[in-house]
PDB file of C-alpha atoms in Angstrom:
ATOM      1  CA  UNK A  14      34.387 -21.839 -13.022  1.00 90.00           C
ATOM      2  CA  UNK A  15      37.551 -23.962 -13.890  1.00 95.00           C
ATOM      3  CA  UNK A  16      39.490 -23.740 -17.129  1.00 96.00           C
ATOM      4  CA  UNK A  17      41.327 -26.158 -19.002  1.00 96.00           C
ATOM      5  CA  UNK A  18      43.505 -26.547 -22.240  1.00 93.00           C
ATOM      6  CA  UNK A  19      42.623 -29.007 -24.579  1.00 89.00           C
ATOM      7  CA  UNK A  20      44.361 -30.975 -26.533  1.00 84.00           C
ATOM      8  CA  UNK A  21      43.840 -28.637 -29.714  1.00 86.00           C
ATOM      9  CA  UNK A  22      45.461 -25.831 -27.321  1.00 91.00           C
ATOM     10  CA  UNK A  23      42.123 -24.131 -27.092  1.00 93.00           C
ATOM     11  CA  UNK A  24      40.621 -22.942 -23.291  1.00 96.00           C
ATOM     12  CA  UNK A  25      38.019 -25.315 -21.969  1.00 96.00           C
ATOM     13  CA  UNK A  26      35.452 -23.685 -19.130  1.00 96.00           C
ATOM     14  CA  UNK A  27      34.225 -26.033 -17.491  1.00 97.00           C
ATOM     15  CA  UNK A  28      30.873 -24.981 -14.557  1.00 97.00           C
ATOM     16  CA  UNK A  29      29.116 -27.057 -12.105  1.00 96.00           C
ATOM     17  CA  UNK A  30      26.878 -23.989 -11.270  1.00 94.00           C
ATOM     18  CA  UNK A  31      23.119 -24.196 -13.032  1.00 91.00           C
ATOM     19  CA  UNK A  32      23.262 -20.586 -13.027  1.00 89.00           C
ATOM     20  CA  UNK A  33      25.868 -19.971 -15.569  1.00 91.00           C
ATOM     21  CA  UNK A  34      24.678 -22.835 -17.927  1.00 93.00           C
ATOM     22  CA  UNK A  35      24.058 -21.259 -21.312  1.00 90.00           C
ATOM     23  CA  UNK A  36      22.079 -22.599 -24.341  1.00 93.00           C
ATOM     24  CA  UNK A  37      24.227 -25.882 -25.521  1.00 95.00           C
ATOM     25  CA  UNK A  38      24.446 -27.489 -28.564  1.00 96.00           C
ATOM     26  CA  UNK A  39      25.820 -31.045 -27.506  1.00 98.00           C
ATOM     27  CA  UNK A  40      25.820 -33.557 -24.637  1.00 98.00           C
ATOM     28  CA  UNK A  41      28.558 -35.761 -23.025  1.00 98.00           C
ATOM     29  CA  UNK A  42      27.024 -38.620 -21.270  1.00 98.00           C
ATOM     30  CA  UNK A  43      29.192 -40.279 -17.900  1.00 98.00           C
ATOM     31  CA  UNK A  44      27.453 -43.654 -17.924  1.00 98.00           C
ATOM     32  CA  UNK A  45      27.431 -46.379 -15.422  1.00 97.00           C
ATOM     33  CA  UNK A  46      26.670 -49.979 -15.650  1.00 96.00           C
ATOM     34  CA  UNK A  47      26.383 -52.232 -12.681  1.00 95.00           C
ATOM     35  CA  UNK A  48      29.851 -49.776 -10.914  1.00 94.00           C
ATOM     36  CA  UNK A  49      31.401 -49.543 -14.415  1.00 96.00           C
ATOM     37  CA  UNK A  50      32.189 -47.025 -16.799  1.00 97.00           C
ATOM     38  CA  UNK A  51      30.184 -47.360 -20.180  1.00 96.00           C
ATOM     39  CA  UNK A  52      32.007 -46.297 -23.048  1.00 96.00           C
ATOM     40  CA  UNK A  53      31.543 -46.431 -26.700  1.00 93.00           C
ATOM     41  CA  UNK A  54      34.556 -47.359 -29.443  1.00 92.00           C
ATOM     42  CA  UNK A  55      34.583 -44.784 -31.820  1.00 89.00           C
ATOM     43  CA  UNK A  56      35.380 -45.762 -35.125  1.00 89.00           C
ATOM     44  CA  UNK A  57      37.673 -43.259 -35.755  1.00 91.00           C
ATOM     45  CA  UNK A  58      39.085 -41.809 -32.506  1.00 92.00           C
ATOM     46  CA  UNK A  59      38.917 -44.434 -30.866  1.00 93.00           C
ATOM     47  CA  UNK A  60      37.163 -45.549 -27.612  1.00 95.00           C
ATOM     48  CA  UNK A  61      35.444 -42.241 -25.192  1.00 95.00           C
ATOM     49  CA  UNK A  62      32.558 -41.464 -23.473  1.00 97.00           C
ATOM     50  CA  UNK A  63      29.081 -41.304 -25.623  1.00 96.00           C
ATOM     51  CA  UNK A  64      27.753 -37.904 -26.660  1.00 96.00           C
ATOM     52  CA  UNK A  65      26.992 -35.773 -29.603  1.00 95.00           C
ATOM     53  CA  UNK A  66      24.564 -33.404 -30.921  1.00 96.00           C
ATOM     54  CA  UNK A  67      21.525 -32.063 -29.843  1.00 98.00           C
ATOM     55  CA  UNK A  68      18.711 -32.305 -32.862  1.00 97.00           C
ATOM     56  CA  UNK A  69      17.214 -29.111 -33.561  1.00 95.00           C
ATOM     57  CA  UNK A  70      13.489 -28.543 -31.089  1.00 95.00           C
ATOM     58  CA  UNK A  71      15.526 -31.863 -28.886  1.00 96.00           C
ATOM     59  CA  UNK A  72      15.587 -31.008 -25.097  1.00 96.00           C
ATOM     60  CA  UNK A  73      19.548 -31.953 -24.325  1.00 97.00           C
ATOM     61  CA  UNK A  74      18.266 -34.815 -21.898  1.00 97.00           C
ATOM     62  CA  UNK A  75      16.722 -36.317 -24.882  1.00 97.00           C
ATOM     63  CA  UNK A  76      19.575 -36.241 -26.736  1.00 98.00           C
ATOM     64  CA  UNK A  77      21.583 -37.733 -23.904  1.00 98.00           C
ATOM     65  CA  UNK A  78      19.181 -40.566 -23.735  1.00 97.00           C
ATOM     66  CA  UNK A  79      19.222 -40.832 -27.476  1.00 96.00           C
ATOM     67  CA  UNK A  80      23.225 -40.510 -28.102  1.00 95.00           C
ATOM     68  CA  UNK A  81      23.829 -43.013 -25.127  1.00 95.00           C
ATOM     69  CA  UNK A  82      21.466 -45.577 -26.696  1.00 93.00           C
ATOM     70  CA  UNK A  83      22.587 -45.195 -30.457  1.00 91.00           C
ATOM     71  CA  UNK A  84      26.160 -45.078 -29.225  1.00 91.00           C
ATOM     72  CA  UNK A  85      26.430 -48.200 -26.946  1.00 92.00           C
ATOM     73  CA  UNK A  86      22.816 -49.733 -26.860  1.00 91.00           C
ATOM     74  CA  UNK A  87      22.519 -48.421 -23.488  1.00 92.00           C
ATOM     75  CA  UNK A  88      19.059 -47.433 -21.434  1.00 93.00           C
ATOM     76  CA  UNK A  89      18.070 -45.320 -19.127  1.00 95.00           C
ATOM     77  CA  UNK A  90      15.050 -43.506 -18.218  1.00 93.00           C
ATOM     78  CA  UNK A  91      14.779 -39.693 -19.140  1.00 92.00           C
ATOM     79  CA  UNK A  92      14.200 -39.218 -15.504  1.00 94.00           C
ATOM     80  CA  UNK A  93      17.485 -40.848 -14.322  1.00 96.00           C
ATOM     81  CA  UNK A  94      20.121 -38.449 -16.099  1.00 98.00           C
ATOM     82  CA  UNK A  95      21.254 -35.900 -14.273  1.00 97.00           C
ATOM     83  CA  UNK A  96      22.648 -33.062 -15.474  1.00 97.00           C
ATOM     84  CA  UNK A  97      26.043 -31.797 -13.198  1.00 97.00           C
ATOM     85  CA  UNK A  98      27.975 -29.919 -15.508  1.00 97.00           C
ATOM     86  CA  UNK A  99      28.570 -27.799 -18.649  1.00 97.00           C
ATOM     87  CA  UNK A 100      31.415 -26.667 -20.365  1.00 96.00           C
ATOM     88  CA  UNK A 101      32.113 -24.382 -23.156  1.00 96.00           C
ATOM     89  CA  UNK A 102      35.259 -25.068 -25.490  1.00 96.00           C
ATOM     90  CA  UNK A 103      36.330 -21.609 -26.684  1.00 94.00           C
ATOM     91  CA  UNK A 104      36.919 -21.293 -30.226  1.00 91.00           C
ATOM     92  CA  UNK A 105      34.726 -20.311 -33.509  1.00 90.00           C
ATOM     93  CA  UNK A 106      32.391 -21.420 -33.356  1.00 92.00           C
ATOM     94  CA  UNK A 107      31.943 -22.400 -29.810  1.00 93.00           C
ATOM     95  CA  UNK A 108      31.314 -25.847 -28.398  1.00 95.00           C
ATOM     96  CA  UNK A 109      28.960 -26.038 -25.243  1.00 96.00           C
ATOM     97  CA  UNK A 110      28.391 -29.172 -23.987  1.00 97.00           C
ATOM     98  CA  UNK A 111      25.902 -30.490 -20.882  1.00 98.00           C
ATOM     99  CA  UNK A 112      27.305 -33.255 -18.826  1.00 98.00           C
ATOM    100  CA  UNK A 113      25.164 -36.306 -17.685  1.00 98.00           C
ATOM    101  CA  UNK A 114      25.935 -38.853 -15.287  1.00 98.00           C
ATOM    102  CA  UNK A 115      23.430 -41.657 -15.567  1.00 98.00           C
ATOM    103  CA  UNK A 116      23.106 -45.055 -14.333  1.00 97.00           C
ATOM    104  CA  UNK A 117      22.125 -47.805 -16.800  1.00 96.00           C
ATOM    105  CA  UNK A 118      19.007 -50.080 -16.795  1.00 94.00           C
ATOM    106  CA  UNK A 119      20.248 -52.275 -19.275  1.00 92.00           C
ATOM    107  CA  UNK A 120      22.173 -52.728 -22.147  1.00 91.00           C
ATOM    108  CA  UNK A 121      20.753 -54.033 -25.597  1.00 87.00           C
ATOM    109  CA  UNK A 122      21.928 -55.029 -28.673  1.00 72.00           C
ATOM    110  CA  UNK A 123      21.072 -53.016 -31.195  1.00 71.00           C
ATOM    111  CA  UNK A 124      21.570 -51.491 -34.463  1.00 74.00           C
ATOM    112  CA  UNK A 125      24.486 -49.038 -33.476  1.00 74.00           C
ATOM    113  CA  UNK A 126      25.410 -45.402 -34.698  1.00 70.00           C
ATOM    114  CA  UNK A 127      27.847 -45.349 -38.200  1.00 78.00           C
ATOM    115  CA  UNK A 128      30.380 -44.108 -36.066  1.00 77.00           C
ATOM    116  CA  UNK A 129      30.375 -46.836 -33.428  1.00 78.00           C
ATOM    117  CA  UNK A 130      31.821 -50.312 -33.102  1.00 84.00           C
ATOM    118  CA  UNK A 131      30.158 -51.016 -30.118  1.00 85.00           C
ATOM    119  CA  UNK A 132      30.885 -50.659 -26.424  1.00 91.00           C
ATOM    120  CA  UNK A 133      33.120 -51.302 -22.986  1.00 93.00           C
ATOM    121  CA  UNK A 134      32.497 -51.346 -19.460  1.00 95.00           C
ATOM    122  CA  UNK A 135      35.082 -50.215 -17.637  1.00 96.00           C
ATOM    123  CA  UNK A 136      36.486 -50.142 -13.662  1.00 95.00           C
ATOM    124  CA  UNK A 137      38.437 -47.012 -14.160  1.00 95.00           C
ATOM    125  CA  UNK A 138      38.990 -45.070 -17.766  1.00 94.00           C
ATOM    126  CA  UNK A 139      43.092 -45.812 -17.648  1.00 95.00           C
ATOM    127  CA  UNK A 140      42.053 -49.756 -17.578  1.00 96.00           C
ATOM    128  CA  UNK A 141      41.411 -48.382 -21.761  1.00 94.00           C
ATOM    129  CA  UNK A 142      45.003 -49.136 -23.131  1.00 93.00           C
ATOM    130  CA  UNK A 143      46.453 -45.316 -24.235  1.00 91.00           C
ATOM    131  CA  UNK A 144      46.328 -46.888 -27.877  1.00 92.00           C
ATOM    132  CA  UNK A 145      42.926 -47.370 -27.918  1.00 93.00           C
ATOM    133  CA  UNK A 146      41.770 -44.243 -26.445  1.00 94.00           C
ATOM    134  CA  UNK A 147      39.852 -41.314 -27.808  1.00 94.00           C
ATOM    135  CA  UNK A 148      42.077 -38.103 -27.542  1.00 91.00           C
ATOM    136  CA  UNK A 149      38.555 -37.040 -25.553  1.00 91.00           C
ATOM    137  CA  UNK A 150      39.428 -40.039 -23.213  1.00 92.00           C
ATOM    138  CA  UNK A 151      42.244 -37.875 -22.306  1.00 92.00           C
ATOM    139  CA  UNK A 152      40.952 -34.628 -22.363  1.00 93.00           C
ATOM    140  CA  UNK A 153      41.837 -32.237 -19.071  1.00 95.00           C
ATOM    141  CA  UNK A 154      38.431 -31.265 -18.645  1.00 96.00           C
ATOM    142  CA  UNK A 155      36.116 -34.805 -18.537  1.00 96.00           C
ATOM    143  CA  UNK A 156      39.152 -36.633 -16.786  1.00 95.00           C
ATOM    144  CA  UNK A 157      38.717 -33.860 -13.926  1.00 96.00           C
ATOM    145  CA  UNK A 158      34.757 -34.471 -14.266  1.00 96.00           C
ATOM    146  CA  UNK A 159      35.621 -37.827 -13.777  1.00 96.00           C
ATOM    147  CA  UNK A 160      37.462 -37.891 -10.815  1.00 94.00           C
ATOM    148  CA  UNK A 161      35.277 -35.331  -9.246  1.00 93.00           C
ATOM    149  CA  UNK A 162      32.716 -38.313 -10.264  1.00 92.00           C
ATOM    150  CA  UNK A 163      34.929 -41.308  -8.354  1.00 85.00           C
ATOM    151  CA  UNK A 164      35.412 -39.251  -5.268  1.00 81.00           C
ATOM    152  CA  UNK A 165      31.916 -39.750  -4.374  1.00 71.00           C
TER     153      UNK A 165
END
């Protein structure tokens, strides 16, 4: 296990091991899109990777599937996310989160979440000017994810 501080000073624990993956209650999706990043601009924060909740009786793929779509107009088959992480952001109450890395079919347009303005695709996350980022764009933990990610 790795740990992190985020940028609310709270500890991050971040796993790649299946066996310590506990029951989570959101999903960060690391999409790609013909060898670019897909990212969603958040209305608010600004521009990050897709994610969010997982519905109550959802399986977290299915919310990964569903956030990525609603989020960017993204596909991808259930069967192509795989899940290679999960971290747990220590506060009250706690945040655990399963990481996906998918790649893309295709990208529609489509009616979008509230909450998003639509969507980039990306070389490398820093190409996303500083201004425009998400402070999750910056966050310890996914940038190490990330990496780990490029490496390959």
């Amino acid at each position: 296990m790795l740990e992190f501080i985020d940028s609310m000073n709270q500890k991050v624990v971040l796993t790649f091991d299946k066996t310590k993956y506990e029951h989570s209650g959101h999903v960060l999706i690391l999409p790609r899109y013909r060898s670019k990043w897909v990212l969603m601009h958040h209305k608010v924060r600004g521009v990050e990777f897709p994610g969010g909740k997982i519905e109550r009786d959802e399986l977290s793929v299915n919310a990964a599937a569903r956030e990525l779509y609603e989020e960017t107009g993204a596909v991808a088959s259930v069967h192509s996310f795989k899940h290679i992480a999960q971290y747990k952001v220590i506060r009250k109450p706690e945040i655990i989160k399963d990481v996906y890395v998918v790649e893309v079919d295709d990208i529609e347009s489509s009616d979008l979440a509230d909450d998003s303005i639509g969507y980039l695709l990306v070389d490398h996350i820093d190409d996303v000017l500083i201004t425009d980022r998400s402070h999750l764009l910056e966050d310890h933990c996914i940038r190490y994810i990330v990496r780990r990610l490029d490496e390959v």
